[in-house]
JSON list of C-alpha atoms in Angstrom, two decimals:
[
{"chain": "M", "resi": 1316, "resn": "MET", "atom": "CA", "xyz": [-16.95, -51.22, 75.82]},
{"chain": "M", "resi": 1317, "resn": "THR", "atom": "CA", "xyz": [-15.15, -49.80, 72.80]},
{"chain": "M", "resi": 1318, "resn": "SER", "atom": "CA", "xyz": [-18.40, -48.43, 71.39]},
{"chain": "M", "resi": 1319, "resn": "ILE", "atom": "CA", "xyz": [-19.33, -46.73, 74.64]},
{"chain": "M", "resi": 1320, "resn": "LEU", "atom": "CA", "xyz": [-15.95, -45.09, 74.95]},
{"chain": "M", "resi": 1321, "resn": "ARG", "atom": "CA", "xyz": [-16.01, -44.12, 71.26]},
{"chain": "M", "resi": 1322, "resn": "TYR", "atom": "CA", "xyz": [-19.31, -42.36, 71.96]},
{"chain": "M", "resi": 1323, "resn": "ALA", "atom": "CA", "xyz": [-17.72, -40.58, 74.93]},
{"chain": "M", "resi": 1324, "resn": "VAL", "atom": "CA", "xyz": [-14.92, -39.34, 72.65]},
{"chain": "M", "resi": 1325, "resn": "GLN", "atom": "CA", "xyz": [-17.46, -38.13, 70.07]},
{"chain": "M", "resi": 1326, "resn": "GLN", "atom": "CA", "xyz": [-19.35, -36.28, 72.79]},
{"chain": "M", "resi": 1327, "resn": "GLN", "atom": "CA", "xyz": [-16.05, -34.80, 74.00]},
{"chain": "M", "resi": 1328, "resn": "LEU", "atom": "CA", "xyz": [-16.49, -36.37, 77.43]},
{"chain": "M", "resi": 1329, "resn": "ILE", "atom": "CA", "xyz": [-13.03, -37.95, 77.17]},
{"chain": "M", "resi": 1330, "resn": "ARG", "atom": "CA", "xyz": [-10.10, -37.21, 74.86]},
{"chain": "M", "resi": 1331, "resn": "TYR", "atom": "CA", "xyz": [-8.91, -40.72, 74.13]},
{"chain": "M", "resi": 1332, "resn": "ASN", "atom": "CA", "xyz": [-10.53, -44.15, 73.95]},
{"chain": "M", "resi": 1333, "resn": "PRO", "atom": "CA", "xyz": [-8.43, -46.44, 76.20]},
{"chain": "M", "resi": 1334, "resn": "ALA", "atom": "CA", "xyz": [-10.26, -49.51, 74.90]},
{"chain": "M", "resi": 1335, "resn": "TYR", "atom": "CA", "xyz": [-8.35, -49.24, 71.61]},
{"chain": "M", "resi": 1336, "resn": "ASP", "atom": "CA", "xyz": [-5.21, -50.33, 73.48]},
{"chain": "M", "resi": 1337, "resn": "LEU", "atom": "CA", "xyz": [-6.96, -53.51, 74.59]},
{"chain": "M", "resi": 1338, "resn": "GLU", "atom": "CA", "xyz": [-8.03, -54.58, 71.12]},
{"chain": "M", "resi": 1339, "resn": "GLY", "atom": "CA", "xyz": [-6.66, -58.04, 70.40]},
{"chain": "M", "resi": 1340, "resn": "SER", "atom": "CA", "xyz": [-5.26, -58.57, 73.90]},
{"chain": "M", "resi": 1341, "resn": "ILE", "atom": "CA", "xyz": [-8.24, -60.60, 75.09]},
{"chain": "M", "resi": 1342, "resn": "GLN", "atom": "CA", "xyz": [-9.15, -63.61, 73.01]},
{"chain": "M", "resi": 1343, "resn": "LYS", "atom": "CA", "xyz": [-12.78, -64.55, 72.53]},
{"chain": "M", "resi": 1344, "resn": "PRO", "atom": "CA", "xyz": [-13.65, -68.01, 73.83]},
{"chain": "M", "resi": 1345, "resn": "GLU", "atom": "CA", "xyz": [-13.96, -70.62, 71.14]},
{"chain": "M", "resi": 1346, "resn": "THR", "atom": "CA", "xyz": [-17.56, -71.30, 70.11]},
{"chain": "M", "resi": 1347, "resn": "GLU", "atom": "CA", "xyz": [-18.76, -74.71, 71.18]},
{"chain": "M", "resi": 1348, "resn": "HIS", "atom": "CA", "xyz": [-21.64, -76.11, 69.15]},
{"chain": "M", "resi": 1349, "resn": "ARG", "atom": "CA", "xyz": [-23.73, -78.69, 70.93]},
{"chain": "M", "resi": 1350, "resn": "PRO", "atom": "CA", "xyz": [-25.41, -81.52, 69.07]},
{"chain": "M", "resi": 1351, "resn": "ALA", "atom": "CA", "xyz": [-29.19, -81.68, 68.80]},
{"chain": "M", "resi": 1352, "resn": "LEU", "atom": "CA", "xyz": [-31.02, -84.14, 71.01]},
{"chain": "M", "resi": 1353, "resn": "GLU", "atom": "CA", "xyz": [-31.86, -87.47, 69.50]},
{"chain": "M", "resi": 1354, "resn": "LEU", "atom": "CA", "xyz": [-35.58, -88.14, 69.17]},
{"chain": "M", "resi": 1355, "resn": "GLU", "atom": "CA", "xyz": [-35.33, -90.89, 71.81]},
{"chain": "M", "resi": 1356, "resn": "GLU", "atom": "CA", "xyz": [-33.97, -88.36, 74.33]},
{"chain": "M", "resi": 1357, "resn": "ILE", "atom": "CA", "xyz": [-36.98, -86.01, 74.16]},
{"chain": "M", "resi": 1358, "resn": "PRO", "atom": "CA", "xyz": [-39.19, -87.90, 76.68]},
{"chain": "M", "resi": 1359, "resn": "LEU", "atom": "CA", "xyz": [-36.40, -87.80, 79.28]},
{"chain": "M", "resi": 1360, "resn": "LEU", "atom": "CA", "xyz": [-35.94, -84.07, 78.66]},
{"chain": "M", "resi": 1361, "resn": "LEU", "atom": "CA", "xyz": [-39.67, -83.47, 79.21]},
{"chain": "M", "resi": 1362, "resn": "GLU", "atom": "CA", "xyz": [-39.61, -85.53, 82.41]},
{"chain": "M", "resi": 1363, "resn": "ARG", "atom": "CA", "xyz": [-36.67, -83.53, 83.74]},
{"chain": "M", "resi": 1364, "resn": "ILE", "atom": "CA", "xyz": [-38.36, -80.25, 82.89]},
{"chain": "M", "resi": 1365, "resn": "ASP", "atom": "CA", "xyz": [-41.50, -81.38, 84.77]},
{"chain": "M", "resi": 1366, "resn": "ALA", "atom": "CA", "xyz": [-39.38, -82.49, 87.75]},
{"chain": "M", "resi": 1367, "resn": "TYR", "atom": "CA", "xyz": [-37.50, -79.17, 87.92]},
{"chain": "M", "resi": 1368, "resn": "LYS", "atom": "CA", "xyz": [-37.92, -77.65, 91.40]},
{"chain": "M", "resi": 1369, "resn": "GLY", "atom": "CA", "xyz": [-36.85, -74.11, 90.51]},
{"chain": "M", "resi": 1370, "resn": "ARG", "atom": "CA", "xyz": [-38.99, -71.18, 89.47]},
{"chain": "M", "resi": 1371, "resn": "ARG", "atom": "CA", "xyz": [-42.28, -72.12, 87.80]},
{"chain": "M", "resi": 1372, "resn": "LEU", "atom": "CA", "xyz": [-41.76, -69.33, 85.28]},
{"chain": "M", "resi": 1373, "resn": "THR", "atom": "CA", "xyz": [-38.54, -71.01, 84.11]},
{"chain": "M", "resi": 1374, "resn": "THR", "atom": "CA", "xyz": [-40.38, -74.29, 83.51]},
{"chain": "M", "resi": 1375, "resn": "LEU", "atom": "CA", "xyz": [-43.16, -72.54, 81.60]},
{"chain": "M", "resi": 1376, "resn": "ALA", "atom": "CA", "xyz": [-40.68, -70.59, 79.47]},
{"chain": "M", "resi": 1377, "resn": "ILE", "atom": "CA", "xyz": [-38.79, -73.74, 78.52]},
{"chain": "M", "resi": 1378, "resn": "GLN", "atom": "CA", "xyz": [-42.02, -75.56, 77.67]},
{"chain": "M", "resi": 1379, "resn": "LEU", "atom": "CA", "xyz": [-43.23, -72.63, 75.58]},
{"chain": "M", "resi": 1380, "resn": "ASN", "atom": "CA", "xyz": [-39.89, -72.45, 73.80]},
{"chain": "M", "resi": 1381, "resn": "LEU", "atom": "CA", "xyz": [-40.19, -76.13, 72.88]},
{"chain": "M", "resi": 1382, "resn": "LEU", "atom": "CA", "xyz": [-43.54, -75.34, 71.25]},
{"chain": "M", "resi": 1383, "resn": "VAL", "atom": "CA", "xyz": [-42.61, -72.22, 69.31]},
{"chain": "M", "resi": 1384, "resn": "PHE", "atom": "CA", "xyz": [-38.91, -72.82, 68.51]},
{"chain": "M", "resi": 1385, "resn": "VAL", "atom": "CA", "xyz": [-37.61, -69.27, 68.87]},
{"chain": "M", "resi": 1386, "resn": "ARG", "atom": "CA", "xyz": [-34.40, -67.96, 70.37]},
{"chain": "M", "resi": 1387, "resn": "SER", "atom": "CA", "xyz": [-34.63, -67.45, 74.10]},
{"chain": "M", "resi": 1388, "resn": "SER", "atom": "CA", "xyz": [-34.08, -63.69, 73.71]},
{"chain": "M", "resi": 1389, "resn": "GLU", "atom": "CA", "xyz": [-36.97, -63.48, 71.24]},
{"chain": "M", "resi": 1390, "resn": "LEU", "atom": "CA", "xyz": [-39.21, -65.21, 73.74]},
{"chain": "M", "resi": 1391, "resn": "ARG", "atom": "CA", "xyz": [-38.04, -63.11, 76.71]},
{"chain": "M", "resi": 1392, "resn": "PHE", "atom": "CA", "xyz": [-38.48, -59.80, 74.92]},
{"chain": "M", "resi": 1393, "resn": "ALA", "atom": "CA", "xyz": [-41.63, -60.67, 72.95]},
{"chain": "M", "resi": 1394, "resn": "ARG", "atom": "CA", "xyz": [-44.54, -58.24, 72.98]},
{"chain": "M", "resi": 1395, "resn": "TRP", "atom": "CA", "xyz": [-48.19, -59.26, 73.06]},
{"chain": "M", "resi": 1396, "resn": "SER", "atom": "CA", "xyz": [-48.66, -57.42, 69.76]},
{"chain": "M", "resi": 1397, "resn": "GLU", "atom": "CA", "xyz": [-46.23, -59.91, 68.14]},
{"chain": "M", "resi": 1398, "resn": "ILE", "atom": "CA", "xyz": [-48.27, -62.87, 69.28]},
{"chain": "M", "resi": 1399, "resn": "GLY", "atom": "CA", "xyz": [-51.48, -61.84, 67.52]},
{"chain": "M", "resi": 1400, "resn": "ASN", "atom": "CA", "xyz": [-54.85, -63.43, 68.05]},
{"chain": "M", "resi": 1401, "resn": "VAL", "atom": "CA", "xyz": [-54.01, -66.80, 69.50]},
{"chain": "M", "resi": 1402, "resn": "PRO", "atom": "CA", "xyz": [-57.23, -68.65, 70.39]},
{"chain": "M", "resi": 1403, "resn": "VAL", "atom": "CA", "xyz": [-57.44, -69.63, 74.05]},
{"chain": "M", "resi": 1404, "resn": "ASN", "atom": "CA", "xyz": [-59.54, -72.50, 75.36]},
{"chain": "M", "resi": 1405, "resn": "SER", "atom": "CA", "xyz": [-61.58, -71.42, 78.36]},
{"chain": "M", "resi": 1406, "resn": "PRO", "atom": "CA", "xyz": [-62.21, -73.96, 81.13]}
]
């Protein structure tokens, strides 16, 4: 928000950035690190992913992420040009 309003000041759309007054008044939530799964827990995770009744695309994305180990944003915003020539087995 501060950056957007700073831009508005630079473009002379507004005279003052009101977000400066908010700086430090809202605390960021404390980061909570979660432990990695134990090796024994992986089969249960895979079963639960397979049993998921939501969107098929969600299941496929999670399964792909388990294979390539990238951040979810990198997977969501990936381009085909970044994937390269991945061989595909035809039926």
